[in-house]
Amino acid sequence: MTPRQRLVILGSTGSIGTSTLDVVARHADRFEVFGLSAHQRLEDLLQQCRRWQPRVVALPGAEPAREMRHRLVQEGLRIEVLEGEAGLVELAGHPEVDAVMAAIVGAAGLAPCIAAARAGKRLLLANKEALVVGGALFMKAVQEGGATLLPIDSEHSAIFQCLPEDRSRWAARIDHIVLTASGGPFRLRDPATMAAVTPEEACAHPNWVMGRKISVDSATMMNKALEVIEARWLFDLPPQQLQVVLHPQSIVHSMVVCRDASVLAQLGTPDMRVPIAYGLAFPERIASGAPALDFATCGALTFEPMDEARFPGLRLAYEALRAPEGTTTVLNAANEIAVEAFLQRRIAFTGIHTVNCRTLQSVVVSSTAPSALGDLLELDRRAREVAARHAQELA
């Protein structure tokens, strides 16, 4: 019998993490849950420990880790508990682990992603910030570590599925790629009313079930901006070969326009279990649990150009990609601070874009590319401090 893949899920209590466990449950003969990590949802993590009995769990701080150790002892579960960034890095690069689902939201996922890459893991990348922040440094770690990098974002997975397995053939095939975007909850909303948007409205995505941060990013279209940056590194394409189009139905997940003008697209129901199953089993295909697309009932598929008046943040991705390397790190840090301020009702919805723009203007990025993880983390720290000040000015 083929041994089961030993899997670590970083961010196991979030939407990607729980969807991953759903797919794993359908294929218990293929996958073993070796390790889990969570940020704050200790009860959810404890429930997952009861169900899956991983060998290791990781938590962000000493107090949550102490509480989890106590609860596990009460439950009679012998599970090692790691803590802090060092614990996440240790878990991601553990020598007994075969695959890592990287589903931690934000720049906090960068260090464990690099650790998994350097250790040569099958790295299922749902943390787009690893590439937005890490860029060339992260891709170098993938190459030098011999890791297998598999994109899990539905758009990037779609592009990956449309391309040959042999990466050396990509450049000769691609004219450009087209990332699709649903337009979120405000595709038809009057831009003049955007300042009045509430966190509840911003988190009510019409097609996808996602966490609060990524839901807000989808509403501002910053999620798509970050995906453009991610695509630049994943597929080694310059900004001019990366396009975005609105597709409200979220059926066509993205497209590759070939040099002969042929268009290859990946279609499916909007369910993250599809790209997760593809990443887990690549290059095979396994059941995901998602419903099959019914062409007789799915209705018309429509496409629209981007409206920059409604979604001004997308252009920041292209500006950041043309600026010195590290500028995308600043953009991501600013956006994380701004979104949190909006969710806490300290700034208006439109203030997110204001904070992002002002932070990009305020933080000077060296023309010398960052050469180490510490350089990126220091740039991230500085950008967060500046963004926090700009958010306070708007409060």
CSV table of C-alpha atoms in Angstrom, one decimal:
chain,number,residue,atom,x,y,z
A,1,MET,CA,0.0,0.0,0.0
A,2,THR,CA,1.1,3.6,-0.7
A,3,PRO,CA,1.9,5.3,2.6
A,4,ARG,CA,-0.4,8.2,3.5
A,5,GLN,CA,0.8,11.7,3.0
A,6,ARG,CA,1.6,13.3,6.4
A,7,LEU,CA,-0.1,16.7,6.3
A,8,VAL,CA,0.3,19.9,8.3
A,9,ILE,CA,-2.5,22.5,8.1
A,10,LEU,CA,-1.4,26.0,9.1
A,11,GLY,CA,-4.6,27.9,9.9
A,12,SER,CA,-6.7,24.8,10.5
A,13,THR,CA,-9.7,26.6,12.1
A,14,GLY,CA,-10.2,29.1,9.2
A,15,SER,CA,-12.3,28.5,6.1
A,16,ILE,CA,-9.5,27.0,4.1
A,17,GLY,CA,-8.3,24.8,7.0
A,18,THR,CA,-11.8,23.4,7.6
A,19,SER,CA,-12.4,22.8,3.9
A,20,THR,CA,-9.0,21.0,3.7
A,21,LEU,CA,-10.1,18.7,6.6
A,22,ASP,CA,-13.3,18.0,4.8
A,23,VAL,CA,-11.4,16.8,1.7
A,24,VAL,CA,-9.0,14.8,3.9
A,25,ALA,CA,-12.0,13.1,5.6
A,26,ARG,CA,-13.1,11.8,2.2
A,27,HIS,CA,-9.7,10.2,1.6
A,28,ALA,CA,-8.5,8.9,5.0
A,29,ASP,CA,-6.6,6.2,3.1
A,30,ARG,CA,-4.4,8.9,1.4
A,31,PHE,CA,-3.8,11.5,4.1
A,32,GLU,CA,-2.7,11.6,7.7
A,33,VAL,CA,-3.1,14.8,9.7
A,34,PHE,CA,0.3,15.3,11.3
A,35,GLY,CA,0.0,18.8,12.6
A,36,LEU,CA,-2.5,21.7,13.0
A,37,SER,CA,-2.2,25.4,13.9
A,38,ALA,CA,-4.6,28.1,14.9
A,39,HIS,CA,-4.6,31.7,16.0
A,40,GLN,CA,-7.4,32.2,18.5
A,41,ARG,CA,-10.1,29.6,18.1
A,42,LEU,CA,-8.9,27.2,20.9
A,43,GLU,CA,-12.2,25.4,21.2
A,44,ASP,CA,-12.3,24.8,17.4
A,45,LEU,CA,-8.7,23.5,17.5
A,46,LEU,CA,-9.5,21.3,20.5
A,47,GLN,CA,-12.4,19.8,18.6
A,48,GLN,CA,-10.1,19.1,15.6
A,49,CYS,CA,-7.6,17.5,18.0
A,50,ARG,CA,-10.3,15.2,19.3
A,51,ARG,CA,-11.3,14.2,15.7
A,52,TRP,CA,-7.9,14.0,14.1
A,53,GLN,CA,-5.5,13.4,17.0
A,54,PRO,CA,-2.5,15.1,15.3
A,55,ARG,CA,1.0,14.6,16.7
A,56,VAL,CA,1.7,18.3,17.0
A,57,VAL,CA,-0.2,21.6,17.2
A,58,ALA,CA,1.1,25.1,17.2
A,59,LEU,CA,-0.3,28.4,18.7
A,60,PRO,CA,0.9,32.0,18.3
A,61,GLY,CA,1.7,32.8,22.0
A,62,ALA,CA,2.7,31.4,25.3
A,63,GLU,CA,-0.7,31.8,27.0
A,64,PRO,CA,-2.8,30.1,24.3
A,65,ALA,CA,-0.2,27.3,24.2
A,66,ARG,CA,-0.3,26.9,28.0
A,67,GLU,CA,-4.1,26.8,27.9
A,68,MET,CA,-4.1,24.2,25.1
A,69,ARG,CA,-1.6,22.0,26.9
A,70,HIS,CA,-3.9,22.0,29.9
A,71,ARG,CA,-7.0,21.2,27.9
A,72,LEU,CA,-5.3,18.4,26.0
A,73,VAL,CA,-4.1,16.8,29.3
A,74,GLN,CA,-7.7,17.0,30.6
A,75,GLU,CA,-8.9,15.3,27.4
A,76,GLY,CA,-6.2,12.6,27.7
A,77,LEU,CA,-4.7,13.5,24.4
A,78,ARG,CA,-0.9,13.2,24.0
A,79,ILE,CA,-0.2,16.0,21.5
A,80,GLU,CA,2.9,18.2,21.5
A,81,VAL,CA,2.2,21.9,21.6
A,82,LEU,CA,4.5,24.4,20.0
A,83,GLU,CA,4.3,28.1,20.4
A,84,GLY,CA,5.1,31.4,18.6
A,85,GLU,CA,6.6,31.9,15.2
A,86,ALA,CA,9.4,29.5,16.0
A,87,GLY,CA,6.8,26.8,16.7
A,88,LEU,CA,5.1,27.5,13.3
A,89,VAL,CA,8.5,27.4,11.5
A,90,GLU,CA,9.4,24.1,13.3
A,91,LEU,CA,6.0,22.5,12.4
A,92,ALA,CA,6.2,23.7,8.7
A,93,GLY,CA,9.6,22.2,8.2
A,94,HIS,CA,9.3,19.1,10.3
A,95,PRO,CA,11.3,16.3,8.8
A,96,GLU,CA,8.4,13.8,9.1
A,97,VAL,CA,5.9,16.0,7.2
A,98,ASP,CA,5.2,15.5,3.5
A,99,ALA,CA,2.8,18.4,2.7
A,100,VAL,CA,1.9,21.8,4.2
A,101,MET,CA,-1.3,23.6,3.6
A,102,ALA,CA,-0.4,27.2,4.2
A,103,ALA,CA,-3.6,28.9,5.1
A,104,ILE,CA,-2.5,31.5,7.7
A,105,VAL,CA,-4.0,34.9,6.8
A,106,GLY,CA,-1.5,37.8,6.3
A,107,ALA,CA,2.2,38.3,6.6
A,108,ALA,CA,2.3,36.1,9.7
A,109,GLY,CA,2.4,33.1,7.3
A,110,LEU,CA,5.6,34.2,5.5
A,111,ALA,CA,8.2,32.6,7.9
A,112,PRO,CA,6.5,29.2,8.1
A,113,CYS,CA,6.0,29.2,4.3
A,114,ILE,CA,9.7,29.9,3.7
A,115,ALA,CA,10.5,27.1,6.2
A,116,ALA,CA,8.3,24.6,4.3
A,117,ALA,CA,9.9,25.7,1.0
A,118,ARG,CA,13.4,25.4,2.3
A,119,ALA,CA,12.6,21.9,3.7
A,120,GLY,CA,11.4,20.8,0.2
A,121,LYS,CA,7.8,20.2,1.2
A,122,ARG,CA,4.8,19.9,-1.1
A,123,LEU,CA,3.6,23.4,-0.3
A,124,LEU,CA,-0.1,24.1,-0.9
A,125,LEU,CA,-0.1,27.9,-0.9
A,126,ALA,CA,-3.4,29.6,0.2
A,127,ASN,CA,-1.4,32.4,1.9
A,128,LYS,CA,-1.0,34.9,-0.9
A,129,GLU,CA,1.0,37.2,1.3
A,130,ALA,CA,3.9,34.8,1.2
A,131,LEU,CA,4.4,35.9,-2.4
A,132,VAL,CA,3.1,39.4,-2.0
A,133,VAL,CA,5.6,40.0,0.8
A,134,GLY,CA,8.2,37.5,0.1
A,135,GLY,CA,8.4,37.8,-3.7
A,136,ALA,CA,11.8,36.8,-5.2
A,137,LEU,CA,13.1,35.7,-1.7
A,138,PHE,CA,10.2,33.2,-1.3
A,139,MET,CA,10.6,31.8,-4.9
A,140,LYS,CA,14.3,31.4,-4.3
A,141,ALA,CA,13.6,29.3,-1.2
A,142,VAL,CA,11.2,27.1,-3.2
A,143,GLN,CA,13.8,26.6,-5.9
A,144,GLU,CA,16.7,25.9,-3.6
A,145,GLY,CA,14.7,23.7,-1.3
A,146,GLY,CA,13.3,21.7,-4.2
A,147,ALA,CA,9.7,22.3,-2.9
A,148,THR,CA,6.6,21.6,-5.0
A,149,LEU,CA,4.6,24.8,-5.0
A,150,LEU,CA,0.9,24.4,-5.7
A,151,PRO,CA,-1.4,27.4,-5.6
A,152,ILE,CA,-4.7,27.0,-3.8
A,153,ASP,CA,-6.3,30.4,-4.5
A,154,SER,CA,-9.1,29.5,-6.9
A,155,GLU,CA,-7.8,31.9,-9.6
A,156,HIS,CA,-4.2,30.8,-9.4
A,157,SER,CA,-5.2,27.1,-9.2
A,158,ALA,CA,-7.3,27.6,-12.3
A,159,ILE,CA,-4.3,29.1,-14.3
A,160,PHE,CA,-2.1,26.3,-13.0
A,161,GLN,CA,-4.6,23.7,-14.2
A,162,CYS,CA,-4.6,25.3,-17.7
A,163,LEU,CA,-0.8,25.0,-18.1
A,164,PRO,CA,1.5,22.1,-18.8
A,165,GLU,CA,3.1,20.3,-15.8
A,166,ASP,CA,6.4,21.2,-17.3
A,167,ARG,CA,7.1,24.8,-16.2
A,168,SER,CA,9.7,25.2,-18.9
A,169,ARG,CA,6.9,25.3,-21.5
A,170,TRP,CA,4.9,28.0,-19.9
A,171,ALA,CA,6.6,31.1,-21.4
A,172,ALA,CA,6.3,29.7,-25.0
A,173,ARG,CA,2.5,29.2,-24.5
A,174,ILE,CA,1.3,32.2,-22.6
A,175,ASP,CA,0.4,35.5,-24.2
A,176,HIS,CA,-1.3,36.8,-21.0
A,177,ILE,CA,-3.5,35.5,-18.2
A,178,VAL,CA,-6.9,36.8,-17.1
A,179,LEU,CA,-7.8,36.7,-13.4
A,180,THR,CA,-11.6,36.8,-12.9
A,181,ALA,CA,-13.2,38.7,-10.0
A,182,SER,CA,-16.8,38.5,-8.9
A,183,GLY,CA,-17.0,42.1,-8.0
A,184,GLY,CA,-18.0,41.3,-4.4
A,185,PRO,CA,-21.0,42.8,-2.7
A,186,PHE,CA,-20.5,46.3,-4.2
A,187,ARG,CA,-20.2,45.6,-7.9
A,188,LEU,CA,-23.4,47.6,-8.6
A,189,ARG,CA,-23.3,50.0,-5.7
A,190,ASP,CA,-23.0,53.8,-6.3
A,191,PRO,CA,-19.3,54.7,-5.6
A,192,ALA,CA,-20.6,57.9,-3.9
A,193,THR,CA,-22.1,55.8,-1.2
A,194,MET,CA,-19.1,53.6,-0.4
A,195,ALA,CA,-18.1,55.6,2.7
A,196,ALA,CA,-21.2,54.4,4.4
A,197,VAL,CA,-20.4,50.7,4.0
A,198,THR,CA,-20.5,48.7,7.3
A,199,PRO,CA,-18.3,45.8,8.2
A,200,GLU,CA,-21.4,43.5,8.0
A,201,GLU,CA,-22.1,44.6,4.4
A,202,ALA,CA,-18.5,44.2,3.4
A,203,CYS,CA,-18.3,40.7,4.8
A,204,ALA,CA,-21.4,39.5,3.0
A,205,HIS,CA,-19.8,38.1,-0.2
A,206,PRO,CA,-22.4,36.9,-2.7
A,207,ASN,CA,-20.6,33.8,-3.9
A,208,TRP,CA,-17.9,32.7,-1.5
A,209,VAL,CA,-17.8,31.8,2.2
A,210,MET,CA,-14.6,33.4,3.5
A,211,GLY,CA,-13.0,34.9,6.7
A,212,ARG,CA,-13.6,38.6,7.6
A,213,LYS,CA,-10.3,39.9,6.4
A,214,ILE,CA,-10.4,38.3,2.9
A,215,SER,CA,-14.1,39.2,2.6
A,216,VAL,CA,-13.3,42.9,3.1
A,217,ASP,CA,-10.4,42.6,0.6
A,218,SER,CA,-12.8,41.1,-1.9
A,219,ALA,CA,-15.2,44.0,-1.3
A,220,THR,CA,-12.4,46.6,-1.9
A,221,MET,CA,-10.9,44.5,-4.7
A,222,MET,CA,-7.6,44.6,-2.8
A,223,ASN,CA,-7.8,40.8,-2.8
A,224,LYS,CA,-7.5,40.9,-6.6
A,225,ALA,CA,-4.7,43.4,-6.3
A,226,LEU,CA,-2.8,40.9,-4.1
A,227,GLU,CA,-3.6,38.1,-6.5
A,228,VAL,CA,-2.1,40.1,-9.4
A,229,ILE,CA,1.1,40.4,-7.4
A,230,GLU,CA,1.0,36.7,-6.5
A,231,ALA,CA,0.5,35.7,-10.1
A,232,ARG,CA,3.5,37.8,-11.1
A,233,TRP,CA,5.7,35.5,-9.0
A,234,LEU,CA,3.9,32.2,-9.5
A,235,PHE,CA,3.9,32.4,-13.2
A,236,ASP,CA,7.0,34.6,-13.7
A,237,LEU,CA,5.1,37.2,-15.8
A,238,PRO,CA,5.5,41.0,-16.0
A,239,PRO,CA,2.5,43.2,-15.0
A,240,GLN,CA,1.5,43.9,-18.6
A,241,GLN,CA,0.7,40.2,-19.0
A,242,LEU,CA,-1.7,40.2,-16.0
A,243,GLN,CA,-5.2,41.3,-16.6
A,244,VAL,CA,-8.4,41.3,-14.4
A,245,VAL,CA,-12.0,41.1,-15.6
A,246,LEU,CA,-15.2,41.0,-13.6
A,247,HIS,CA,-17.2,37.8,-13.8
A,248,PRO,CA,-20.1,38.0,-11.3
A,249,GLN,CA,-21.1,34.3,-11.5
A,250,SER,CA,-17.7,33.0,-10.2
A,251,ILE,CA,-17.9,30.0,-12.5
A,252,VAL,CA,-14.9,30.7,-14.7
A,253,HIS,CA,-12.1,30.9,-12.2
A,254,SER,CA,-9.5,32.3,-14.5
A,255,MET,CA,-8.1,32.0,-18.0
A,256,VAL,CA,-4.9,31.7,-20.0
A,257,VAL,CA,-4.8,33.4,-23.3
A,258,CYS,CA,-2.3,31.6,-25.5
A,259,ARG,CA,0.0,33.0,-28.2
A,260,ASP,CA,-2.3,31.6,-30.9
A,261,ALA,CA,-5.2,33.5,-29.4
A,262,SER,CA,-6.8,30.3,-28.0
A,263,VAL,CA,-8.2,30.8,-24.5
A,264,LEU,CA,-8.0,28.0,-21.9
A,265,ALA,CA,-10.3,28.4,-18.8
A,266,GLN,CA,-11.0,26.3,-15.7
A,267,LEU,CA,-14.7,26.3,-14.7
A,268,GLY,CA,-16.5,24.9,-11.6
A,269,THR,CA,-18.8,25.7,-8.8
A,270,PRO,CA,-17.5,28.3,-6.3
A,271,ASP,CA,-16.2,25.9,-3.7
A,272,MET,CA,-12.7,26.0,-2.3
A,273,ARG,CA,-12.6,22.2,-1.9
A,274,VAL,CA,-11.9,21.9,-5.6
A,275,PRO,CA,-8.5,23.6,-5.7
A,276,ILE,CA,-7.7,22.1,-2.3
A,277,ALA,CA,-8.4,18.6,-3.6
A,278,TYR,CA,-6.3,19.3,-6.7
A,279,GLY,CA,-3.4,20.5,-4.7
A,280,LEU,CA,-3.5,17.6,-2.2
A,281,ALA,CA,-3.6,14.9,-4.9
A,282,PHE,CA,-1.6,16.6,-7.8
A,283,PRO,CA,-1.1,15.4,-10.5
A,284,GLU,CA,-4.0,13.1,-9.8
A,285,ARG,CA,-7.7,14.1,-9.4
A,286,ILE,CA,-9.7,13.0,-6.4
A,287,ALA,CA,-13.3,13.7,-5.2
A,288,SER,CA,-13.5,17.1,-3.5
A,289,GLY,CA,-17.1,16.9,-2.2
A,290,ALA,CA,-18.1,20.0,-4.2
A,291,PRO,CA,-21.2,19.8,-6.4
A,292,ALA,CA,-20.6,19.4,-10.1
A,293,LEU,CA,-21.4,22.3,-12.4
A,294,ASP,CA,-24.7,21.9,-14.1
A,295,PHE,CA,-24.6,23.7,-17.4
A,296,ALA,CA,-28.3,23.3,-17.9
A,297,THR,CA,-29.1,25.4,-14.8
A,298,CYS,CA,-26.1,27.7,-14.3
A,299,GLY,CA,-27.4,30.4,-16.6
A,300,ALA,CA,-25.5,33.0,-18.6
A,301,LEU,CA,-21.8,33.7,-17.9
A,302,THR,CA,-21.0,37.4,-18.2
A,303,PHE,CA,-17.9,39.4,-18.1
A,304,GLU,CA,-17.4,43.1,-17.4
A,305,PRO,CA,-14.4,45.5,-17.4
A,306,MET,CA,-13.1,46.8,-14.1
A,307,ASP,CA,-14.6,50.0,-12.7
A,308,GLU,CA,-11.7,51.9,-11.2
A,309,ALA,CA,-14.0,54.5,-9.7
A,310,ARG,CA,-15.6,51.8,-7.6
A,311,PHE,CA,-12.4,49.7,-7.0
A,312,PRO,CA,-9.4,52.2,-7.0
A,313,GLY,CA,-7.2,49.8,-5.1
A,314,LEU,CA,-6.4,47.4,-8.0
A,315,ARG,CA,-4.1,49.9,-9.7
A,316,LEU,CA,-1.9,49.9,-6.6
A,317,ALA,CA,-0.8,46.4,-7.4
A,318,TYR,CA,0.5,47.4,-10.8
A,319,GLU,CA,2.2,50.5,-9.4
A,320,ALA,CA,3.8,48.5,-6.6
A,321,LEU,CA,5.1,45.9,-9.1
A,322,ARG,CA,6.8,48.6,-11.1
A,323,ALA,CA,8.3,50.2,-8.0
A,324,PRO,CA,11.4,48.9,-6.2
A,325,GLU,CA,11.1,45.3,-4.8
A,326,GLY,CA,9.7,45.5,-1.3
A,327,THR,CA,6.9,48.0,-2.3
A,328,THR,CA,4.4,45.2,-2.4
A,329,THR,CA,5.4,44.4,1.2
A,330,VAL,CA,4.5,47.9,2.2
A,331,LEU,CA,1.2,47.7,0.4
A,332,ASN,CA,0.3,44.4,2.1
A,333,ALA,CA,1.2,45.7,5.5
A,334,ALA,CA,-0.8,48.9,5.0
A,335,ASN,CA,-3.8,47.0,3.9
A,336,GLU,CA,-3.8,44.6,6.8
A,337,ILE,CA,-3.7,47.6,9.2
A,338,ALA,CA,-6.4,49.5,7.3
A,339,VAL,CA,-8.8,46.5,7.1
A,340,GLU,CA,-8.4,45.8,10.8
A,341,ALA,CA,-9.2,49.5,11.6
A,342,PHE,CA,-12.3,49.3,9.3
A,343,LEU,CA,-13.5,46.1,11.0
A,344,GLN,CA,-13.1,47.8,14.4
A,345,ARG,CA,-15.2,50.7,13.0
A,346,ARG,CA,-12.3,53.2,13.5
A,347,ILE,CA,-12.2,54.2,9.8
A,348,ALA,CA,-14.6,54.3,7.0
A,349,PHE,CA,-14.6,51.7,4.2
A,350,THR,CA,-13.1,54.3,1.8
A,351,GLY,CA,-10.5,55.0,4.4
A,352,ILE,CA,-8.8,51.6,3.6
A,353,HIS,CA,-7.7,52.9,0.2
A,354,THR,CA,-6.6,56.2,1.8
A,355,VAL,CA,-4.4,54.5,4.3
A,356,ASN,CA,-2.9,52.3,1.6
A,357,CYS,CA,-2.1,55.2,-0.6
A,358,ARG,CA,-0.7,57.4,2.1
A,359,THR,CA,1.5,54.6,3.5
A,360,LEU,CA,2.9,53.9,0.0
A,361,GLN,CA,3.8,57.6,-0.3
A,362,SER,CA,5.3,57.7,3.2
A,363,VAL,CA,7.5,54.6,3.4
A,364,VAL,CA,10.7,54.9,1.3
A,365,VAL,CA,11.8,51.5,-0.2
A,366,SER,CA,15.4,51.0,-1.0
A,367,SER,CA,16.3,50.4,-4.6
A,368,THR,CA,18.4,47.4,-3.4
A,369,ALA,CA,16.2,44.3,-3.3
A,370,PRO,CA,15.7,42.7,0.2
A,371,SER,CA,18.3,39.9,0.6
A,372,ALA,CA,17.0,38.2,3.7
A,373,LEU,CA,13.8,37.5,5.6
A,374,GLY,CA,14.8,40.0,8.2
A,375,ASP,CA,14.9,42.8,5.7
A,376,LEU,CA,11.3,42.0,4.6
A,377,LEU,CA,10.1,41.8,8.2
A,378,GLU,CA,11.7,45.1,9.1
A,379,LEU,CA,10.1,46.8,6.1
A,380,ASP,CA,6.8,45.2,7.1
A,381,ARG,CA,7.1,46.5,10.6
A,382,ARG,CA,7.9,50.0,9.5
A,383,ALA,CA,5.0,50.0,7.1
A,384,ARG,CA,2.6,48.9,9.8
A,385,GLU,CA,3.7,51.7,12.1
A,386,VAL,CA,3.2,54.3,9.4
A,387,ALA,CA,-0.2,52.8,8.4
A,388,ALA,CA,-1.4,52.8,12.0
A,389,ARG,CA,-0.6,56.5,12.2
A,390,HIS,CA,-2.5,57.2,9.0
A,391,ALA,CA,-5.4,55.2,10.3
A,392,GLN,CA,-5.4,57.1,13.5
A,393,GLU,CA,-5.5,60.4,11.6
A,394,LEU,CA,-8.7,59.2,9.9
A,395,ALA,CA,-10.3,57.9,13.0
